[in-house]
Amino acid sequence: MVSAVRHLGPNWYAPVMGTAIVATAGAGLPFAGVPGLRTVCTAFWALSLVLLLVLLAARAAHWTHHGDRARAHLSDPATAPFYGCLSMALLAVGGGALVVGRDWIGTPAAVALDTVLFTAGTLTGLAAAVAVPYLLITRHPVDVSRITPIWILPLVAPMVSAALGPLLVPHLPAGAPRATLLFACVAMFGLSALATLVTLPLVFARLVTGGPLPLALTPTLFLVLGPLGQSTTAVDRFAVTAPGVVSAPYDRGFAVLAVLYGVPVTGFALFWLALAGAMVVRARRRGMGFTMTWWAFTFPVGTCVTGAEGLARHTGLAVYDGLAVVLYVLLLAAWTVAAGHTARGLLSGRLLAAPGPVRAVPVPTTARTT
């Protein structure tokens, strides 16, 4: 067992995120009242909780018995950004506990679990948002040809906190505690949105000037959807939570922001979804096989589902309900494919094997994707 986790990288938290978002996104669909749907969503959340516990134990064994590999991951500019996935996995499971998990474990237990996971996930995410860029700048600076969407991972983690933190606000004492948490979430929204705003042009410039990403990294283009969908979800939840927590006119201002921000950002997200989808089809035709980067098709798309659900709530437009349903179908298809390939890869031992030799190519393909 100890030897099996030697090459277990932080990217393995992605299946936890992808599974948890199936639960939370499904709970907000316009036909969420369909008998059995909420039970299925809760089952997905329970699976994500089990996966999280197993991975936390496996990663603890990895650090304990294979510290050399763990330190190497931190020193690798292609792997270090995946430490943002730990934060997002903790946050996704914690938020899911309040959205659907409370049906099975009860509200008090769900609040306690989310409090622990939200606190740990937020602190981890803030640390990663600072530490990973610091390491990229000081220890392994790279030129523009080596930039990939993976760089966004540690930057989007605080946005996940911003989107899920409001779920805890009603469970705090009225007054300053509630307002403090809500405004802390708004601050993390700003941190992540502005950091993404200065990073995304680098990613686009890399594509335009350097051409398509290596085949194994092409699915990471979907990671750009994460901050777009999650920020739209965040402003929706600010608007839902603000009444009674912050004074007028700021409470109504959040409702305006949810629409004026969410609509154009969702428009850009759909543009990027089409572009990234076309690039994935191109890569697949050129022989792109399964790697763990395929999990990038799940969580980012799921955040767009929750963002569309929020817009449907604030605008009353059926088109956003329809968009949420279409994206959720895409999410389920992506999760099914990624989960199936992952299960087969684990049973065969391929996904936990040592990485193969790296070929000398102009752009790096050393990212640990299996």
XYZ file of C-alpha atoms in Angstrom:
370
model
C 0.000 0.000 0.000
C 2.806 2.414 0.889
C 4.584 1.828 -2.424
C 1.310 2.277 -4.324
C 1.025 5.917 -3.255
C 4.576 6.926 -4.179
C 3.427 8.666 -7.343
C 0.084 9.885 -5.984
C 0.074 13.611 -6.739
C -2.196 16.435 -5.531
C -4.072 16.268 -8.854
C -5.926 13.246 -7.450
C -8.188 15.582 -5.487
C -9.852 16.480 -8.796
C -12.167 13.407 -8.724
C -13.399 14.521 -5.300
C -14.245 17.960 -6.668
C -15.848 16.528 -9.783
C -18.029 14.137 -7.786
C -19.125 16.717 -5.212
C -20.201 19.222 -7.873
C -22.513 16.617 -9.428
C -24.390 16.610 -6.122
C -24.587 20.353 -5.487
C -25.328 21.297 -9.100
C -28.054 18.671 -9.387
C -29.808 19.948 -6.274
C -30.441 23.334 -7.892
C -31.890 22.193 -11.215
C -35.348 23.468 -12.183
C -36.753 19.949 -11.874
C -34.967 19.240 -8.579
C -38.315 18.156 -7.128
C -38.415 15.065 -9.346
C -38.738 12.016 -7.041
C -35.403 10.321 -6.439
C -33.198 13.072 -7.904
C -32.234 14.549 -4.554
C -31.444 11.061 -3.236
C -29.122 10.484 -6.189
C -27.447 13.836 -5.547
C -26.987 12.977 -1.884
C -25.443 9.645 -2.880
C -22.938 11.505 -5.072
C -22.092 13.724 -2.103
C -21.590 10.693 0.137
C -19.274 9.194 -2.493
C -17.276 12.427 -2.620
C -16.915 12.358 1.181
C -15.607 8.785 1.065
C -13.189 9.681 -1.738
C -11.955 12.681 0.239
C -11.263 10.618 3.357
C -9.453 7.935 1.352
C -7.335 10.500 -0.461
C -6.448 12.405 2.698
C -5.174 9.156 4.203
C -3.310 8.215 1.019
C -1.711 11.646 0.690
C -0.699 11.554 4.363
C 1.035 8.230 3.668
C 2.635 9.796 0.593
C 4.130 12.655 2.627
C 5.182 10.324 5.452
C 6.867 7.613 3.395
C 7.734 9.405 0.155
C 8.684 12.870 1.270
C 11.193 13.142 -1.556
C 8.441 12.814 -4.139
C 6.180 15.230 -2.247
C 8.921 17.865 -2.173
C 9.600 17.230 -5.854
C 5.948 17.965 -6.603
C 6.267 21.339 -4.874
C 9.383 22.080 -6.912
C 7.722 21.187 -10.211
C 5.967 24.177 -11.855
C 3.665 21.738 -13.681
C 2.546 20.010 -10.467
C 2.677 22.629 -7.700
C -0.510 24.442 -8.893
C -2.488 21.259 -8.222
C -2.164 21.960 -4.499
C -5.128 24.257 -5.056
C -7.179 21.102 -5.652
C -6.803 20.086 -1.995
C -8.504 23.294 -0.909
C -11.292 22.964 -3.467
C -11.930 19.316 -2.582
C -12.359 20.203 1.096
C -14.636 23.118 0.241
C -16.730 21.200 -2.294
C -17.463 18.355 0.105
C -18.153 20.758 2.961
C -20.560 22.833 0.891
C -22.276 19.698 -0.341
C -22.934 18.701 3.252
C -25.180 21.746 3.708
C -26.792 21.529 0.267
C -27.751 17.832 0.243
C -25.736 15.929 2.854
C -27.924 17.231 5.668
C -30.709 14.999 4.358
C -28.766 11.971 5.593
C -26.607 13.246 8.451
C -28.860 15.983 9.836
C -28.393 19.753 9.815
C -26.271 20.032 13.018
C -23.775 17.447 11.760
C -23.744 19.064 8.310
C -23.020 22.491 9.798
C -20.234 21.068 11.961
C -18.692 19.191 9.040
C -18.882 22.182 6.726
C -17.408 24.459 9.387
C -14.347 22.228 9.693
C -13.922 21.666 5.959
C -14.634 25.292 5.025
C -12.091 26.559 7.545
C -9.422 24.064 6.472
C -10.165 24.559 2.783
C -10.131 28.347 2.981
C -6.850 28.500 4.895
C -5.291 25.994 2.511
C -6.614 27.871 -0.507
C -5.323 31.244 0.661
C -1.928 29.717 1.387
C -1.795 28.084 -2.052
C -2.918 31.290 -3.779
C 0.151 33.042 -2.392
C 2.722 30.244 -2.088
C 2.367 28.721 -5.559
C 2.816 32.004 -7.474
C 5.688 32.831 -5.127
C 7.391 29.540 -5.998
C 6.734 30.082 -9.696
C 8.363 33.507 -9.496
C 11.325 32.766 -7.236
C 12.260 29.104 -7.664
C 11.231 28.050 -11.129
C 10.402 31.028 -13.333
C 9.130 30.019 -16.765
C 8.701 31.747 -20.103
C 5.378 32.273 -21.822
C 5.708 29.057 -23.850
C 5.371 27.038 -20.642
C 2.216 28.692 -19.340
C -0.843 26.422 -19.113
C -4.332 26.804 -17.604
C -3.083 24.755 -14.644
C -1.719 28.038 -13.267
C -5.306 29.072 -12.552
C -5.907 26.274 -10.030
C -4.462 27.920 -6.884
C -6.024 31.245 -7.850
C -9.570 29.890 -8.144
C -9.518 28.194 -4.729
C -10.449 31.418 -2.831
C -13.338 31.867 -5.276
C -14.703 28.486 -4.196
C -14.560 29.739 -0.612
C -16.356 32.904 -1.687
C -19.139 30.877 -3.335
C -19.612 28.361 -0.527
C -19.021 30.544 2.523
C -22.468 32.190 2.316
C -24.041 28.793 3.019
C -22.672 29.039 6.563
C -23.769 32.641 7.180
C -27.337 31.806 8.385
C -25.875 29.410 10.954
C -23.815 32.139 12.649
C -25.127 34.508 15.336
C -26.994 37.459 13.862
C -25.184 40.750 13.482
C -21.454 41.205 13.074
C -20.512 37.496 12.773
C -22.767 37.028 9.744
C -21.725 40.273 8.086
C -18.046 39.537 8.716
C -18.180 36.153 7.009
C -20.178 37.528 4.079
C -17.766 40.406 3.483
C -14.806 38.044 3.906
C -16.299 36.011 1.069
C -16.647 39.182 -1.013
C -12.975 39.956 -0.355
C -11.954 36.468 -1.480
C -14.114 36.973 -4.569
C -12.066 40.063 -5.385
C -8.769 38.326 -4.674
C -9.523 35.441 -6.989
C -11.267 37.445 -9.728
C -8.482 39.986 -10.073
C -5.730 37.350 -9.887
C -7.491 35.379 -12.605
C -7.972 38.540 -14.649
C -4.208 39.090 -14.872
C -3.434 35.401 -15.476
C -6.001 34.505 -18.118
C -4.478 36.837 -20.760
C -1.192 34.957 -20.341
C -2.970 31.677 -21.037
C -4.683 33.061 -24.129
C -1.420 34.633 -25.334
C 0.282 31.251 -24.929
C -2.344 29.625 -27.154
C -2.216 32.320 -29.806
C 1.574 32.572 -29.981
C 2.556 28.997 -29.138
C -0.214 26.989 -30.736
C -2.268 24.162 -29.199
C -1.263 22.605 -25.886
C 0.270 19.109 -25.791
C -2.448 16.486 -26.212
C -2.387 15.353 -22.567
C -2.845 18.930 -21.362
C -5.595 19.952 -23.777
C -8.415 19.106 -21.303
C -6.951 21.673 -18.888
C -8.423 24.381 -21.131
C -11.692 23.618 -19.331
C -10.120 24.860 -16.095
C -10.698 28.418 -17.280
C -14.430 27.809 -16.813
C -13.845 27.332 -13.074
C -13.346 30.968 -12.041
C -16.011 32.103 -14.516
C -18.765 29.780 -13.317
C -17.727 29.943 -9.672
C -17.654 33.740 -9.607
C -21.146 33.844 -11.140
C -22.260 31.400 -8.455
C -20.612 33.536 -5.775
C -22.415 36.768 -6.691
C -25.697 34.839 -6.757
C -25.130 33.571 -3.238
C -24.111 37.032 -2.033
C -27.451 38.309 -3.290
C -29.398 35.486 -1.637
C -27.589 35.901 1.702
C -27.303 39.692 1.965
C -30.890 40.613 2.988
C -31.002 40.902 6.749
C -27.214 40.571 6.993
C -26.015 43.859 5.496
C -27.834 47.169 5.569
C -29.571 48.889 2.671
C -28.751 49.773 -0.041
C -25.938 47.223 -0.119
C -28.286 44.268 0.229
C -30.132 45.292 -2.949
C -26.829 46.114 -4.613
C -25.786 42.473 -4.416
C -28.919 41.465 -6.343
C -28.031 43.964 -9.084
C -24.451 42.699 -9.143
C -25.628 39.108 -9.549
C -27.231 39.992 -12.885
C -24.917 42.709 -14.203
C -21.851 40.567 -13.477
C -23.248 37.105 -14.061
C -24.788 37.614 -17.512
C -21.655 38.856 -19.350
C -19.348 36.453 -17.551
C -21.614 33.547 -18.470
C -21.485 34.752 -22.056
C -17.696 34.599 -21.998
C -17.846 31.187 -20.320
C -19.950 29.846 -23.186
C -17.449 31.268 -25.678
C -14.607 29.555 -23.838
C -16.575 26.308 -23.569
C -16.997 26.273 -27.355
C -13.320 27.084 -27.955
C -12.035 24.530 -25.439
C -14.461 21.910 -26.738
C -13.210 22.416 -30.292
C -9.616 22.071 -29.111
C -10.461 18.841 -27.263
C -12.149 17.381 -30.354
C -9.058 18.282 -32.369
C -6.768 16.663 -29.793
C -8.930 13.544 -29.611
C -8.716 13.122 -33.380
C -4.944 13.318 -33.050
C -4.794 10.514 -30.514
C -5.371 12.135 -27.125
C -5.773 9.303 -24.619
C -7.116 9.309 -21.099
C -5.135 10.989 -18.337
C -6.263 12.460 -15.035
C -6.574 15.833 -16.782
C -9.920 14.572 -18.092
C -11.357 15.423 -14.673
C -11.066 19.052 -15.801
C -14.268 18.358 -17.751
C -16.247 18.011 -14.498
C -15.851 20.596 -11.727
C -15.436 23.672 -13.997
C -18.537 22.705 -15.993
C -20.392 22.107 -12.727
C -19.655 25.657 -11.578
C -21.231 26.919 -14.799
C -24.326 24.866 -13.944
C -24.653 26.502 -10.526
C -23.965 29.899 -12.090
C -26.762 29.394 -14.641
C -29.099 28.263 -11.864
C -28.413 31.503 -10.022
C -29.088 33.606 -13.098
C -32.367 31.764 -13.643
C -33.349 32.621 -10.078
C -32.560 36.345 -10.424
C -33.752 36.964 -13.981
C -36.708 34.581 -14.104
C -35.694 33.629 -17.638
C -36.322 30.047 -18.740
C -33.288 30.217 -21.029
C -31.001 29.996 -18.013
C -32.939 27.026 -16.653
C -32.437 25.357 -20.014
C -28.737 26.247 -20.022
C -28.334 24.722 -16.562
C -29.982 21.484 -17.689
C -27.854 21.214 -20.849
C -24.642 21.862 -18.939
C -25.649 19.365 -16.241
C -26.133 16.670 -18.866
C -22.644 17.498 -20.143
C -21.354 17.287 -16.566
C -22.896 13.852 -16.018
C -21.458 12.559 -19.289
C -18.002 13.900 -18.418
C -18.138 12.422 -14.903
C -19.213 9.018 -16.227
C -16.373 8.879 -18.757
C -13.711 10.163 -16.373
C -14.835 7.910 -13.510
C -14.942 4.841 -15.743
C -11.449 5.405 -17.127
C -10.109 6.179 -13.649
C -11.548 2.970 -12.196
C -10.018 0.904 -14.997
C -6.684 2.693 -14.616
C -6.612 2.006 -10.879
C -7.493 -1.670 -11.320
C -4.757 -2.096 -13.924
C -2.244 -0.116 -11.856
C -1.442 2.199 -14.756
C -2.544 5.426 -13.085
C -0.365 4.878 -10.019
C 2.704 3.738 -11.958
C 5.844 5.833 -12.233
C 5.716 8.430 -15.017
C 7.391 7.375 -18.243
C 10.449 9.011 -19.781
C 9.963 12.552 -20.980
C 10.541 13.312 -24.629
C 12.439 16.422 -25.642
C 9.832 18.713 -27.171
C 9.569 22.515 -27.400
C 6.735 22.693 -24.866
C 6.763 20.755 -21.604
C 4.832 17.530 -21.231
C 6.218 16.735 -17.784
C 3.002 17.517 -15.925
C 1.976 14.589 -13.745
C -1.338 13.751 -15.448
C -1.636 10.095 -14.435
